[in-house]
Amino acid sequence: MTKIKIISFFFFILFLNNISFANEPSKLISKIVNEASVILSSSDPVEAKIIRLNNIAETSVDIDGIGMYTLGKYRKNLNEDQIIKYKKLFKSYFLKNFSSRLVDYSDPKINVVSEKKINENYTIVNTVLEETSKNPKIKIDWRIYTKNPERPLIRDLIVEGLSLARTQKEEFKSIIQNNNGDIKYLFKSLEEFIIK
């Protein structure tokens, strides 16, 4: 084997190991948390941090899946154009909400505690956000969608027993119900949040 073939083979093996490392739910969360920590503790401007955090979210979170879940029963009443519009609005809403909450942390310490496979489609990864002088210790469970084992995606965060996806679903349901079931009011609410 020539030197080039040996080096190529070595990098190929390394590449495969990195893929399998990222495909295990608990290791995926560790990787994401470490990447976010590097971004948040950097001296980059806030806008640059937000862009980098959003890049992590877009590759590791099932934003469309969460969006359709949060619509609940109302998703059955949408036509194709409304679904396209909703997905676009929800993605912008989600990314703004996600990054604006995270960017206030300077260097969060999140440790993976355990992992439990629920079924072929879901694994729960249990983590702890370590206590600081300003904040208490917080238990965070990550619901990972593993139907495609080559590309696991985050579907929900359960913070101290409270599902963020379920909370969002209740909020959206309330907006629609308070406006006679008209989805346009939810669209308007999302648009207002995005342009704030």
C-alpha atoms as a printed R data frame, in Angstrom:
    type eleno elety resid chain resno       x      y      z
1   ATOM     1    CA   MET     A     1   0.000  0.000  0.000
2   ATOM     2    CA   THR     A     2   1.381  3.415 -0.949
3   ATOM     3    CA   LYS     A     3   1.653  6.273  1.551
4   ATOM     4    CA   ILE     A     4  -1.262  8.124 -0.106
5   ATOM     5    CA   LYS     A     5  -3.503  5.046  0.097
6   ATOM     6    CA   ILE     A     6  -2.607  4.532  3.767
7   ATOM     7    CA   ILE     A     7  -3.357  8.183  4.614
8   ATOM     8    CA   SER     A     8  -6.614  8.079  2.599
9   ATOM     9    CA   PHE     A     9  -7.673  4.899  4.384
10  ATOM    10    CA   PHE     A    10  -6.867  6.461  7.776
11  ATOM    11    CA   PHE     A    11  -9.015  9.546  7.045
12  ATOM    12    CA   PHE     A    12 -11.854  7.381  5.736
13  ATOM    13    CA   ILE     A    13 -11.881  5.378  9.000
14  ATOM    14    CA   LEU     A    14 -11.715  8.609 11.009
15  ATOM    15    CA   PHE     A    15 -14.657  9.987  8.990
16  ATOM    16    CA   LEU     A    16 -16.733  6.861  9.660
17  ATOM    17    CA   ASN     A    17 -15.952  7.045 13.379
18  ATOM    18    CA   ASN     A    18 -17.083 10.679 13.496
19  ATOM    19    CA   ILE     A    19 -20.342  9.774 11.760
20  ATOM    20    CA   SER     A    20 -21.105  6.914 14.167
21  ATOM    21    CA   PHE     A    21 -20.115  9.121 17.119
22  ATOM    22    CA   ALA     A    22 -22.648 11.774 16.096
23  ATOM    23    CA   ASN     A    23 -25.371  9.177 15.427
24  ATOM    24    CA   GLU     A    24 -25.541  7.920 19.011
25  ATOM    25    CA   PRO     A    25 -28.151 10.107 20.779
26  ATOM    26    CA   SER     A    26 -26.169 10.828 23.964
27  ATOM    27    CA   LYS     A    27 -22.998 11.569 21.999
28  ATOM    28    CA   LEU     A    28 -24.981 13.751 19.602
29  ATOM    29    CA   ILE     A    29 -26.199 15.849 22.547
30  ATOM    30    CA   SER     A    30 -22.675 16.077 23.991
31  ATOM    31    CA   LYS     A    31 -21.394 17.268 20.605
32  ATOM    32    CA   ILE     A    32 -24.150 19.897 20.240
33  ATOM    33    CA   VAL     A    33 -23.717 21.144 23.813
34  ATOM    34    CA   ASN     A    34 -19.944 21.434 23.378
35  ATOM    35    CA   GLU     A    35 -20.330 23.326 20.097
36  ATOM    36    CA   ALA     A    36 -22.875 25.706 21.661
37  ATOM    37    CA   SER     A    37 -20.629 26.256 24.676
38  ATOM    38    CA   VAL     A    38 -17.708 27.258 22.438
39  ATOM    39    CA   ILE     A    39 -19.940 29.722 20.585
40  ATOM    40    CA   LEU     A    40 -21.469 31.231 23.741
41  ATOM    41    CA   SER     A    41 -18.133 31.667 25.514
42  ATOM    42    CA   SER     A    42 -16.503 33.307 22.487
43  ATOM    43    CA   SER     A    43 -15.939 37.045 22.148
44  ATOM    44    CA   ASP     A    44 -17.901 37.136 18.877
45  ATOM    45    CA   PRO     A    45 -20.626 39.766 18.462
46  ATOM    46    CA   VAL     A    46 -24.143 38.649 19.454
47  ATOM    47    CA   GLU     A    47 -25.304 38.590 15.819
48  ATOM    48    CA   ALA     A    48 -22.485 36.206 14.857
49  ATOM    49    CA   LYS     A    49 -23.291 33.943 17.817
50  ATOM    50    CA   ILE     A    50 -26.957 33.828 16.772
51  ATOM    51    CA   ILE     A    51 -26.058 32.795 13.211
52  ATOM    52    CA   ARG     A    52 -23.803 29.989 14.469
53  ATOM    53    CA   LEU     A    53 -26.370 28.791 17.038
54  ATOM    54    CA   ASN     A    54 -29.072 28.750 14.353
55  ATOM    55    CA   ASN     A    55 -26.808 26.635 12.140
56  ATOM    56    CA   ILE     A    56 -26.589 24.055 14.939
57  ATOM    57    CA   ALA     A    57 -30.380 24.082 15.376
58  ATOM    58    CA   GLU     A    58 -31.068 23.686 11.660
59  ATOM    59    CA   THR     A    59 -28.895 20.570 11.424
60  ATOM    60    CA   SER     A    60 -29.794 18.910 14.738
61  ATOM    61    CA   VAL     A    61 -33.449 19.805 15.446
62  ATOM    62    CA   ASP     A    62 -36.501 18.443 13.607
63  ATOM    63    CA   ILE     A    63 -38.019 21.919 13.208
64  ATOM    64    CA   ASP     A    64 -40.715 20.779 10.739
65  ATOM    65    CA   GLY     A    65 -41.685 17.863 12.986
66  ATOM    66    CA   ILE     A    66 -41.995 20.102 16.053
67  ATOM    67    CA   GLY     A    67 -43.912 22.677 14.023
68  ATOM    68    CA   MET     A    68 -46.513 20.181 12.812
69  ATOM    69    CA   TYR     A    69 -46.836 18.690 16.313
70  ATOM    70    CA   THR     A    70 -47.482 22.125 17.840
71  ATOM    71    CA   LEU     A    71 -50.404 22.680 15.429
72  ATOM    72    CA   GLY     A    72 -52.191 19.683 16.921
73  ATOM    73    CA   LYS     A    73 -55.579 18.905 15.357
74  ATOM    74    CA   TYR     A    74 -55.556 22.151 13.361
75  ATOM    75    CA   ARG     A    75 -52.945 20.819 10.938
76  ATOM    76    CA   LYS     A    76 -55.638 18.605  9.370
77  ATOM    77    CA   ASN     A    77 -57.565 21.696  8.239
78  ATOM    78    CA   LEU     A    78 -54.697 23.386  6.384
79  ATOM    79    CA   ASN     A    79 -54.354 23.381  2.622
80  ATOM    80    CA   GLU     A    80 -50.967 22.923  0.944
81  ATOM    81    CA   ASP     A    81 -50.252 26.669  0.649
82  ATOM    82    CA   GLN     A    82 -51.064 27.203  4.327
83  ATOM    83    CA   ILE     A    83 -48.783 24.323  5.340
84  ATOM    84    CA   ILE     A    84 -45.899 25.820  3.328
85  ATOM    85    CA   LYS     A    85 -46.533 29.259  4.853
86  ATOM    86    CA   TYR     A    86 -46.806 27.825  8.369
87  ATOM    87    CA   LYS     A    87 -43.581 25.804  8.090
88  ATOM    88    CA   LYS     A    88 -41.693 28.890  6.898
89  ATOM    89    CA   LEU     A    89 -43.123 31.055  9.700
90  ATOM    90    CA   PHE     A    90 -42.567 28.404 12.344
91  ATOM    91    CA   LYS     A    91 -38.942 27.901 11.331
92  ATOM    92    CA   SER     A    92 -38.217 31.644 11.618
93  ATOM    93    CA   TYR     A    93 -40.137 31.790 14.898
94  ATOM    94    CA   PHE     A    94 -38.346 28.749 16.313
95  ATOM    95    CA   LEU     A    95 -34.849 29.933 15.384
96  ATOM    96    CA   LYS     A    96 -35.418 33.416 16.801
97  ATOM    97    CA   ASN     A    97 -36.880 31.995 20.013
98  ATOM    98    CA   PHE     A    98 -34.089 29.405 20.318
99  ATOM    99    CA   SER     A    99 -31.148 31.744 19.786
100 ATOM   100    CA   SER     A   100 -32.543 34.653 21.824
101 ATOM   101    CA   ARG     A   101 -32.914 32.379 24.860
102 ATOM   102    CA   LEU     A   102 -29.482 30.805 24.536
103 ATOM   103    CA   VAL     A   103 -27.430 33.874 23.711
104 ATOM   104    CA   ASP     A   104 -27.760 35.189 27.282
105 ATOM   105    CA   TYR     A   105 -25.736 32.243 28.613
106 ATOM   106    CA   SER     A   106 -21.993 32.834 28.663
107 ATOM   107    CA   ASP     A   107 -20.782 29.261 29.135
108 ATOM   108    CA   PRO     A   108 -23.456 26.722 30.107
109 ATOM   109    CA   LYS     A   109 -22.190 23.454 31.586
110 ATOM   110    CA   ILE     A   110 -24.502 20.628 30.526
111 ATOM   111    CA   ASN     A   111 -23.543 17.067 31.409
112 ATOM   112    CA   VAL     A   112 -25.074 13.927 29.907
113 ATOM   113    CA   VAL     A   113 -26.271 11.641 32.717
114 ATOM   114    CA   SER     A   114 -27.970  8.750 30.933
115 ATOM   115    CA   GLU     A   115 -29.784  7.550 27.826
116 ATOM   116    CA   LYS     A   116 -32.948  5.455 27.522
117 ATOM   117    CA   LYS     A   117 -34.257  3.986 24.280
118 ATOM   118    CA   ILE     A   118 -38.065  4.260 24.363
119 ATOM   119    CA   ASN     A   119 -38.684  2.462 21.050
120 ATOM   120    CA   GLU     A   120 -37.265  2.314 17.508
121 ATOM   121    CA   ASN     A   121 -38.267  5.936 16.919
122 ATOM   122    CA   TYR     A   122 -37.335  7.658 20.171
123 ATOM   123    CA   THR     A   123 -34.534  7.855 22.709
124 ATOM   124    CA   ILE     A   124 -34.488 10.104 25.770
125 ATOM   125    CA   VAL     A   125 -31.124 11.604 26.754
126 ATOM   126    CA   ASN     A   126 -31.019 12.873 30.334
127 ATOM   127    CA   THR     A   127 -28.752 15.825 31.095
128 ATOM   128    CA   VAL     A   128 -28.150 18.337 33.861
129 ATOM   129    CA   LEU     A   129 -27.435 22.043 33.467
130 ATOM   130    CA   GLU     A   130 -24.959 22.605 36.264
131 ATOM   131    CA   GLU     A   131 -25.671 25.072 39.044
132 ATOM   132    CA   THR     A   132 -24.053 28.518 38.887
133 ATOM   133    CA   SER     A   133 -23.974 31.478 41.262
134 ATOM   134    CA   LYS     A   134 -26.976 32.894 39.354
135 ATOM   135    CA   ASN     A   135 -28.992 29.779 38.510
136 ATOM   136    CA   PRO     A   136 -29.908 26.484 40.212
137 ATOM   137    CA   LYS     A   137 -29.163 23.059 38.738
138 ATOM   138    CA   ILE     A   138 -31.724 22.194 36.045
139 ATOM   139    CA   LYS     A   139 -32.681 18.764 34.744
140 ATOM   140    CA   ILE     A   140 -33.086 18.702 30.946
141 ATOM   141    CA   ASP     A   141 -34.262 15.654 28.991
142 ATOM   142    CA   TRP     A   142 -33.814 15.608 25.219
143 ATOM   143    CA   ARG     A   143 -36.320 13.644 23.123
144 ATOM   144    CA   ILE     A   144 -34.386 12.347 20.109
145 ATOM   145    CA   TYR     A   145 -36.169 11.113 16.992
146 ATOM   146    CA   THR     A   146 -34.197  8.108 15.751
147 ATOM   147    CA   LYS     A   147 -36.409  6.701 12.979
148 ATOM   148    CA   ASN     A   148 -33.486  7.402 10.648
149 ATOM   149    CA   PRO     A   149 -30.533  6.138 12.739
150 ATOM   150    CA   GLU     A   150 -28.113  7.874 10.357
151 ATOM   151    CA   ARG     A   151 -29.621 11.256 11.197
152 ATOM   152    CA   PRO     A   152 -31.086 11.490 14.707
153 ATOM   153    CA   LEU     A   153 -32.884 14.776 15.388
154 ATOM   154    CA   ILE     A   154 -34.058 16.574 18.525
155 ATOM   155    CA   ARG     A   155 -37.866 16.625 18.763
156 ATOM   156    CA   ASP     A   156 -38.380 18.091 22.237
157 ATOM   157    CA   LEU     A   157 -36.735 19.402 25.389
158 ATOM   158    CA   ILE     A   158 -38.265 18.507 28.736
159 ATOM   159    CA   VAL     A   159 -37.047 21.011 31.314
160 ATOM   160    CA   GLU     A   160 -37.737 19.926 34.908
161 ATOM   161    CA   GLY     A   161 -40.558 17.709 33.638
162 ATOM   162    CA   LEU     A   162 -42.131 20.378 31.397
163 ATOM   163    CA   SER     A   163 -42.224 19.606 27.664
164 ATOM   164    CA   LEU     A   164 -41.395 22.703 25.626
165 ATOM   165    CA   ALA     A   165 -43.135 21.277 22.528
166 ATOM   166    CA   ARG     A   166 -46.309 20.542 24.512
167 ATOM   167    CA   THR     A   167 -46.240 24.012 26.079
168 ATOM   168    CA   GLN     A   168 -45.900 25.547 22.604
169 ATOM   169    CA   LYS     A   169 -48.769 23.391 21.346
170 ATOM   170    CA   GLU     A   170 -51.045 24.675 24.145
171 ATOM   171    CA   GLU     A   171 -50.054 28.279 23.405
172 ATOM   172    CA   PHE     A   172 -50.844 27.907 19.685
173 ATOM   173    CA   LYS     A   173 -54.115 26.117 20.466
174 ATOM   174    CA   SER     A   174 -55.142 28.997 22.735
175 ATOM   175    CA   ILE     A   175 -54.400 31.612 20.026
176 ATOM   176    CA   ILE     A   176 -56.456 29.699 17.433
177 ATOM   177    CA   GLN     A   177 -59.358 28.940 19.808
178 ATOM   178    CA   ASN     A   178 -59.565 32.563 20.973
179 ATOM   179    CA   ASN     A   179 -59.971 33.607 17.331
180 ATOM   180    CA   ASN     A   180 -62.815 31.277 16.304
181 ATOM   181    CA   GLY     A   181 -60.470 28.612 14.951
182 ATOM   182    CA   ASP     A   182 -58.957 30.943 12.338
183 ATOM   183    CA   ILE     A   183 -55.355 29.909 11.605
184 ATOM   184    CA   LYS     A   184 -54.619 33.369 10.157
185 ATOM   185    CA   TYR     A   185 -54.397 34.761 13.690
186 ATOM   186    CA   LEU     A   186 -51.667 32.269 14.554
187 ATOM   187    CA   PHE     A   187 -49.787 33.301 11.388
188 ATOM   188    CA   LYS     A   188 -50.163 36.941 12.415
189 ATOM   189    CA   SER     A   189 -48.896 36.206 15.935
190 ATOM   190    CA   LEU     A   190 -45.827 34.395 14.555
191 ATOM   191    CA   GLU     A   191 -45.115 37.229 12.117
192 ATOM   192    CA   GLU     A   192 -45.305 39.805 14.913
193 ATOM   193    CA   PHE     A   193 -42.832 37.830 17.009
194 ATOM   194    CA   ILE     A   194 -40.414 37.415 14.090
195 ATOM   195    CA   ILE     A   195 -40.265 41.149 13.243
196 ATOM   196    CA   LYS     A   196 -39.921 42.298 16.907
